[in-house]
Amino acid sequence: MFEKKDYVIEISKLRKGENQAHLLIDKKLFEEFDCEEAQEIDVNLSMQIIKSERMIEIHFSFDGFMKLVCGRCLSSMTLPIKKQTALYVKFGETYDEPDIEERIIPEGENDIDLLSYIYEELRIEIPISPMHKSIEDCDREMIERLEGNRLESHIDNAEIDPRWEKLKELKNK
């Protein structure tokens, strides 16, 4: 069950040095952001959290998959997810975010909300137009239908209205 509190790190509960945390991410994370691109998500997230006096380092390790719709054949495809990234949280005066991998939070703050950060890290893994690696992996029936429609449109273009022929002659002059 998706709960926002699972994506919040309570600084006061961290001990100095290395801490570990784990999350199982599913489609509900994307639904929280009204993103319907992924049909299914199953990603294990391991976080190594290193707390020091002035900073908290969070090392993320994503491992799993997303099921998406292929942009070529409209069937389901699996996108493997295996990536590592890091976020550096520093204590300071403002909420400025000088770098994508760095956040500055006020001295007295007790929580680090990672919900949007984790969503964005997974979201950027989705290609603009997801497709199977090769056309052989696509749904054969759909590919054949698309190719058939292309042939029909070429045949339709061959029977041009005679009035357009006059315009073509003007263009070719």
Backbone as a ProteinNet text record, in pm:
[ID]
protein_1_A
[PRIMARY]
MFEKKDYVIEISKLRKGENQAHLLIDKKLFEEFDCEEAQEIDVNLSMQIIKSERMIEIHFSFDGFMKLVCGRCLSSMTLPIKKQTALYVKFGETYDEPDIEERIIPEGENDIDLLSYIYEELRIEIPISPMHKSIEDCDREMIERLEGNRLESHIDNAEIDPRWEKLKELKNK
[TERTIARY]
83.6	0	88.3	54.6	132.8	102.7	207.7	193.6	306.2	268.9	368.6	475.6	439.3	534.6	651.6	632.7	741.3	854.4	823.6	921.3	984	958.1	1011.8	1115.8	1232.9	1338.8	1336.7	1322.3	1325.3	1471	1523.4	1664.9	1698.7	1608.2	1636.6	1648.7	1589.4	1596.7	1721.6	1797.5	1920.6	2034.2	2114.5	2233.6	2348.9	2447.9	2564.7	2631.7	2677.9	2741.2	2642.4	2658.6	2580.9	2449.2	2342.4	2208.9	2157.8	2067.7	2010.4	1858.9	1802.7	1656.8	1622.3	1504.3	1460.8	1314.7	1282	1143.7	1112.2	989.3	940.1	846.3	883.4	806.8	716.7	589.6	495.5	425	324.4	253.6	188.2	161.2	92.5	174.3	306.1	390.3	358.5	349.6	320.2	177.1	84.6	-53.6	-62.4	23.3	26.9	55.2	129.4	164.4	80.8	-29.1	-119.2	-45.5	50	125.1	76.1	23.6	-35.1	46.9	169.8	251.2	288.6	314.7	357.2	236.5	229.5	121.4	147.7	274.9	315	455.4	481.2	614.7	648.3	767.6	817.5	966.1	997.4	1135.5	1172	1283	1339	1434.4	1418.4	1506.3	1580	1711.2	1795.5	1861.3	1858	1918.6	2024.8	2140.5	2246.4	2250.4	2221.8	2211.5	2327.2	2409.8	2526.5	2505.9	2494.9	2469.1	2598	2626.7	2739.3	2687	2774.8	2732.7	2659.8	2712.4	2660.4	2592.1	2585.9	2533.1	2480.6	2388.6	2338.4	2353	2426.1	2441.2	2344.2	2270.5	2178.1	2215.9	2258.4	2294.3	2180.4	2123.3	2007.7	2052.8	1995.3	2019.8	1884	1845	1717.5	1740.3	1654.6	1666.5	1527.3	1485.5	1354.5	1312.9	1183.5	1133.1	1005.8	974.2	847.6	788.5	658.6	589.1	524.5	555.6	506.9	437.3	373.3	311.9	410.9	439.1	530.1	466.9	542.7	493.7	479	534.4	527.5	409.6	390.6	288.1	176.4	189.3	90	72.8	165.3	159.7	249.3	239.6	315.2	462	549.8	692.9	752.2	862.5	927.9	1052.6	1062.6	1179.7	1255.7	1374.6	1451.1	1502.3	1503.1	1551.9	1666.7	1783.2	1899.2	1984.4	1980.8	2056.2	2094.7	2196.9	2241.6	2256.3	2219.2	2228.7	2250.9	2281	2305.7	2244.3	2206.9	2152.9	2226.9	2268.5	2341.3	2254.6	2218.3	2133	2220.6	2224.3	2307.6	2216.6	2265.2	2190.2	2236.6	2140.9	2176	2060.7	2068.2	1971.1	1846.5	1856.3	1743.6	1711	1600.9	1560.4	1616.2	1714.2	1768.8	1814.1	1798.8	1847.1	1947.6	2075.2	2176	2211.9	2181.6	2220.4	2113.5	2100.5	2001.8	2029.6	2156	2194	2216.9	2177.3	2202.8	2079.4	2047.9	1939	1991.4	1943.5	1978.5	1849.5	1853.1	1735.3	1773.8	1677.6	1707.4	1761.4	1838.5	1903.5	1804.4	1689.3	1596.1	1505.5	1515.2	1428.1	1454.4	1347.2	1363.6	1331.1	1270.7	1229.9	1292.4	1322.3	1363.7	1260.9	1181.8	1078	1139.7	1145.9	1208.3	1106.9	978.3	873.1	895.1	906.3	920.8	1057.1	1161	1294.3	1294.4	1237.5	1233.7	1146.7	1031.9	945.6	1021.2	1088.4	1160.2	1274	1343.8	1452.5	1399.9	1283.2	1224.2	1161.4	1100.9	1032.3	1129.1	1250.5	1345.1	1398.1	1370.9	1411.8	1318.3	1198.8	1101.7	1135.6	1162.2	1192.5	1071.6	1098.7	990.4	891.4	943.8	859.4	912.9	864.3	915.9	882.2	980.6	960.7	1041	992.7	1070.7	1206.3	1308.7	1442.8	1447.9	1373.9	1369.4	1224.9	1198.9	1063	1017.2	1111.7	1076.9	1010	1037.7	977.2	835	798.6	666.1	558.4	434.3	316.8	304.4	324.8	326	195.5	84	-45.8	-61.3	-21.2	-33.4	58.8	180.8	275.1	221	164	107.1	-10.3	-92.4	-204.7	-154.8	-53	2.1	60.6	133.4	190.2	79.8	-27.7	-142.1	-208	-219.9	-278.4	-191.5	-59.3	30.8	12.5	-0.9	-21.5	-152.8	-258.4	-387.9	-381.5	-307.2	-298.5	-221.1	-120.8	-48.3	-139.3	-225.3	-318.8	-418.4	-468.2	-563.1	-499.5	-372.2	-303.8	-284.9	-282.8	-264.8	-386.7	-503.8	-626.8	-652.8	-584.2	-594.3	-704.4	-777	-882.1	-819.6	-879.2	-822.1	-803.9	-882.6	-866.5	-732.3	-683.3	-554	-439.2	-462.4	-358.6	-319.1	-413.7	-386.8	-296.8	-323.8	-242	-99.4	-88	45.8	125.7	56.7	125.1	178.8	101.3	145.7	267.8	265.1	375.7	504.3	492.8	611.7	672	605.9	659	764.4
-118.1	0	124.7	219.8	342.4	439.1	485.2	588.4	688.3	815.9	921.9	919.5	880.4	881.9	786.7	685.3	592.5	660.7	774.1	847.2	964.3	969.8	1077.2	1019.1	1081.5	1040.7	1137.3	1082.5	1164.3	1174.5	1293.9	1317.1	1279	1308	1280.7	1130.4	1047.6	903.2	839.7	918.8	866.7	873.4	771.3	777.3	829	886.4	935.9	818.6	844.6	738.8	678.6	550.7	485	428.3	452	399.1	335.7	241.4	174.5	190.4	199	201.1	132.7	72.7	2.3	34.7	44.1	67.1	-22.7	-68.5	-138.2	-39.9	-1.6	100.2	31.7	72	17	131.3	97.1	193.6	306.9	283.5	384.8	513.9	502.7	623.2	710.6	650.9	727.6	780.8	704.4	750.5	873.5	881.6	998.1	1126.5	1114.9	1230	1233.3	1159	1151.7	1114	1025	976.1	835	817.6	689.5	615.9	657.5	594.1	450.8	424.1	290.2	204.4	86.4	-6.7	-80.2	-105.7	-179.1	-134	-126.4	-90.4	-184.5	-237.1	-321.8	-291	-196.4	-150.7	-157.1	-221.8	-222.6	-105.3	-28.2	85.9	63.4	62.2	54.6	190.2	240	369.5	352.9	403.5	411.8	558.8	583.6	720.2	742.9	840.6	870.3	1008	1008.6	1133.4	1182.8	1311.2	1377.6	1506.5	1586	1709.2	1807.1	1832	1937	1886.3	1753.9	1703.1	1560.2	1524.7	1387.6	1345.4	1238.1	1181.3	1065.4	1063	953	890.8	766.6	693.3	597.8	614.9	536.9	428.4	311.2	202	144.7	170.3	125.2	-4.4	-103.2	-229.4	-289.4	-305.5	-363.4	-340.9	-320.4	-301.3	-218.2	-164.7	-97.6	-159.7	-176.3	-220.6	-98.3	-77.5	37.7	-9.1	82.6	53.1	89.2	-6.5	16.3	118.4	219.8	323.8	277.8	162.6	111.3	15.9	-78.3	-182	-177.8	-91.1	-71.6	-190.9	-285	-395.2	-362.4	-442.6	-419.9	-456	-375.9	-403.2	-381.2	-447.4	-435.5	-350.8	-249.3	-162.5	-193	-252.6	-280.7	-150.2	-145.8	-29	-75.6	-21.2	-49.7	76.4	151	276.5	312.2	394	444.3	595.2	661.5	806.6	849.2	976	1026	1163.8	1193.7	1323.1	1369.4	1495.1	1552.8	1660	1637.1	1730.5	1805	1937.6	2020.8	2108.4	2142.9	2230.2	2373.1	2464.7	2604.6	2696.1	2816.1	2920.5	2917.5	2865.5	2874.5	2738.7	2736.9	2615.7	2612.7	2696.6	2700.8	2562.4	2535.7	2410.2	2443.2	2458.1	2501.8	2398.4	2272.2	2167.1	2058.3	1983.8	1875.5	1772.3	1745.8	1643.2	1700.1	1824.8	1888.4	1964.6	1951.8	2028.8	2094.1	2213.6	2283.3	2300.7	2257.2	2269.5	2347.5	2413.4	2490.8	2403	2463.2	2393	2311.6	2365.4	2297.7	2195.6	2181	2087.5	1944.6	1865.9	1728.8	1624	1666.1	1569.7	1601.3	1494.2	1506.1	1427.6	1498.4	1434.1	1394.6	1264.6	1212.7	1171.4	1192.9	1147.3	1197.6	1328.2	1382.7	1347.5	1341.4	1306.4	1164.7	1070.3	930.7	917.8	985.9	984.4	1037.8	1150.9	1211.3	1122.3	1057.2	967.6	849.9	799.6	691.1	743.4	859.1	917.6	944.6	988.1	1018.7	892.7	778.1	652.7	614.6	671.3	637.9	716.9	647.1	717.6	798.5	899.1	981.5	894.4	803.7	709.4	568.9	503.7	370.1	270.8	190.4	88.3	-35.2	-149.2	-271.2	-249.1	-319.9	-300.6	-328.3	-428.2	-454.3	-479.4	-461.7	-479	-624.2	-717	-859	-884.8	-800.7	-816.6	-761	-683.4	-620.9	-722.3	-683.7	-763.9	-774	-894.6	-916.2	-872.1	-906.6	-874.1	-722.4	-647.5	-502.1	-443.9	-493.8	-444.3	-472	-590.4	-623.9	-532.1	-501.3	-409.3	-270.2	-222.4	-90.4	-86.2	-191.5	-197.3	-204.4	-275.2	-282.7	-146.9	-70.8	63.7	156.8	141.7	224.7	195.5	67.5	31.1	87.8	78.8	132.5	282.8	353.6	498.9	533.9	453.4	477.7	453.4	351.6	322.4	436.7	487.4	598.8	722.7	746.2	862.8	849.9	727.9	707	756.1	748.6	793.8	939.3	1029.2	1171.5	1237	1322.4	1399.5	1479.7	1479	1549.7	1700.2	1759.7	1903	1931.5	1836.1	1853.8	1838.7	1763.3	1745.7	1880.4	1967.6	2100.5	2180.3	2169.2	2240.2	2184.4	2053	1991.5	2042.9	2061	2112.6	2252.8	2338.2	2473.2	2469.8	2378.1	2364.8	2322.1	2235.5	2183.4	2283.4	2392.3	2491.5	2578.1
0	0	0	-86.4	-100.6	13.8	78.3	180.4	163.5	160.4	141.6	249.7	370.8	481.8	459.1	373.1	342.6	265.9	203.4	122.9	198.6	326.9	410.9	505.5	508.3	600.8	718.9	837.9	958.8	1005.3	997.5	1027.5	1171.3	1263.9	1404.7	1433.6	1349.2	1371.3	1310.2	1233.6	1174.3	1275.2	1278.9	1363.2	1277.3	1339.9	1264.9	1196.2	1075	997.9	899.7	871.7	767.3	820	742.6	768.7	639.5	650.7	533.7	534	414.4	399	266.2	261.4	141.2	114.2	-13.6	-56.5	-174.7	-181.5	-299.5	-369	-490.4	-562.7	-663.6	-663.3	-760	-833.1	-909.9	-994.8	-915.6	-790	-709.1	-696.1	-702.9	-699.8	-820.2	-938.3	-1059.5	-1057.6	-1001.5	-990.4	-900.5	-801.1	-711.4	-789.9	-900.6	-984.1	-1112.6	-1115.9	-1231.7	-1359.9	-1349	-1464.8	-1495.2	-1616.1	-1653.1	-1758.7	-1782	-1885.8	-1851.8	-1726.7	-1687.2	-1653.8	-1715.4	-1686.5	-1555.8	-1530.5	-1410.7	-1372	-1242.9	-1193.4	-1078.9	-1084.5	-976.5	-962.4	-875.7	-858.5	-710.6	-682.7	-547.3	-536.3	-432.1	-408.4	-277.2	-287.6	-168.1	-150.2	-27.8	1.4	109.7	80.9	180.4	222.6	348.1	399.7	496.3	464.4	547.4	610.5	743.4	816	879	855.5	922.1	985.5	1042.8	1112.4	1021.4	902.1	815.5	688.9	672.1	546.1	563.1	473.9	464.9	318.7	297.6	163.4	151.3	40.5	15.4	-118.7	-115.5	-237.1	-269.5	-389.3	-433.1	-529.4	-515.5	-608.9	-650	-774.9	-829.9	-907.1	-886.8	-959.4	-977.3	-1102.6	-1129.4	-1273.2	-1294	-1430	-1429.2	-1548.2	-1574.1	-1699.5	-1701.1	-1822.3	-1884.5	-2012.4	-2086.6	-2213.3	-2283.7	-2412.5	-2522	-2610.9	-2723.1	-2817.9	-2855.6	-2945.1	-3088.8	-3122.2	-3259.5	-3277.6	-3183.7	-3202.9	-3097.8	-2998.9	-2893.3	-2799.3	-2802.4	-2707.1	-2587.5	-2485.6	-2363.6	-2383.8	-2326.2	-2331.1	-2193.1	-2165.5	-2035.9	-2049.6	-1964.6	-1960.5	-1831.8	-1843.1	-1721.1	-1658.4	-1526.9	-1453.2	-1364.9	-1389.7	-1306.4	-1310	-1203.3	-1200.6	-1058.1	-1049.3	-920.3	-930.8	-824.5	-820.1	-675.9	-656.3	-520.5	-503.1	-380.4	-343.4	-219.1	-219.1	-106.2	-43.1	82.6	155.6	255.7	239.2	326.5	411.3	528.6	618.7	597.9	583	559.9	593	538.4	569.5	481.9	359.4	267.2	208.4	133.5	63	-79.3	-108.3	-243.7	-287	-416	-472	-580.2	-542.4	-638.2	-744.4	-720.7	-813.3	-808.4	-915.8	-920.5	-812.1	-786.5	-688.8	-549.2	-527.3	-398.3	-352.6	-226.2	-165.5	-39.8	-14.4	109	187.5	312.3	397.4	523.6	588.9	709.2	821.9	910.1	1022.5	1106	1137.1	1226.4	1159.5	1032	958.4	1004.5	1018.7	1066.4	960.1	848.5	746.5	610.9	536.9	397.3	316.3	237.1	156.2	21.7	-5.5	-126.9	-233.2	-207.6	-298.8	-441.5	-459.7	-595.4	-655.1	-573	-623.5	-680.9	-609.1	-654.4	-779.3	-780.5	-899.2	-1021.1	-1005.7	-1118.3	-1166.9	-1075.5	-1115.2	-1197	-1162.8	-1241	-1369.8	-1362.4	-1479.3	-1593.1	-1561.5	-1669.4	-1737.3	-1681.8	-1744.9	-1859.8	-1862.8	-1967.3	-2093.2	-2204.1	-2329.7	-2378.1	-2461.4	-2515.7	-2591.9	-2672.8	-2745.9	-2721.3	-2616.5	-2585.9	-2697.2	-2734.8	-2837	-2801.7	-2849.9	-2836.7	-2904	-2858.2	-2913.8	-3063.6	-3108.7	-3252.6	-3293.7	-3421.6	-3472.7	-3461.1	-3452	-3435.9	-3300.5	-3201.7	-3069.4	-3063.8	-3165.5	-3168.5	-3203.2	-3177.5	-3209.5	-3362	-3416.4	-3562	-3627.1	-3565	-3623.3	-3639.1	-3537.7	-3543.8	-3651.3	-3659.6	-3760.6	-3900.7	-3922.7	-4053	-4086.8	-3987.9	-4011.1	-4048.8	-3977.6	-4008.1	-4148.9	-4186.3	-4320.9	-4425.3	-4397.2	-4487.8	-4505.7	-4398.1	-4406.6	-4489.4	-4478.9	-4559	-4707.9	-4742.7	-4882.9	-4934.9	-4854.5	-4895.5	-4917.6	-4833.2	-4849.9	-4976.5	-5015.3	-5140.2	-5260.4	-5251	-5359.4	-5372.5	-5261.2	-5263.4	-5326.1	-5299.4	-5355	-5505.5	-5557.2	-5700.4	-5778.4	-5721.4	-5787.2	-5749.9	-5816.5	-5783.5	-5866.6	-5802.7	-5867.7	-5983	-6100.1	-6216.6	-6193.5	-6108.9	-6081.5	-6015.5	-5934.4	-5868.7	-5967.8	-6074.3	-6175.5	-6235.6	-6260	-6315.1	-6219.5	-6088.6	-5989.8	-5987.9	-6004.3	-6006.2	-6125.1	-6240.3	-6357.5	-6332.4	-6264.3	-6229.5	-6136.7	-6043.5	-5948.8	-6017.6	-6115.7	-6183.9	-6282.8	-6314	-6409.7	-6348.8
[MASK]
+++++++++++++++++++++++++++++++++++++++++++++++++++++++++++++++++++++++++++++++++++++++++++++++++++++++++++++++++++++++++++++++++++++++++++++++++++++++++++++++++++++++++++++

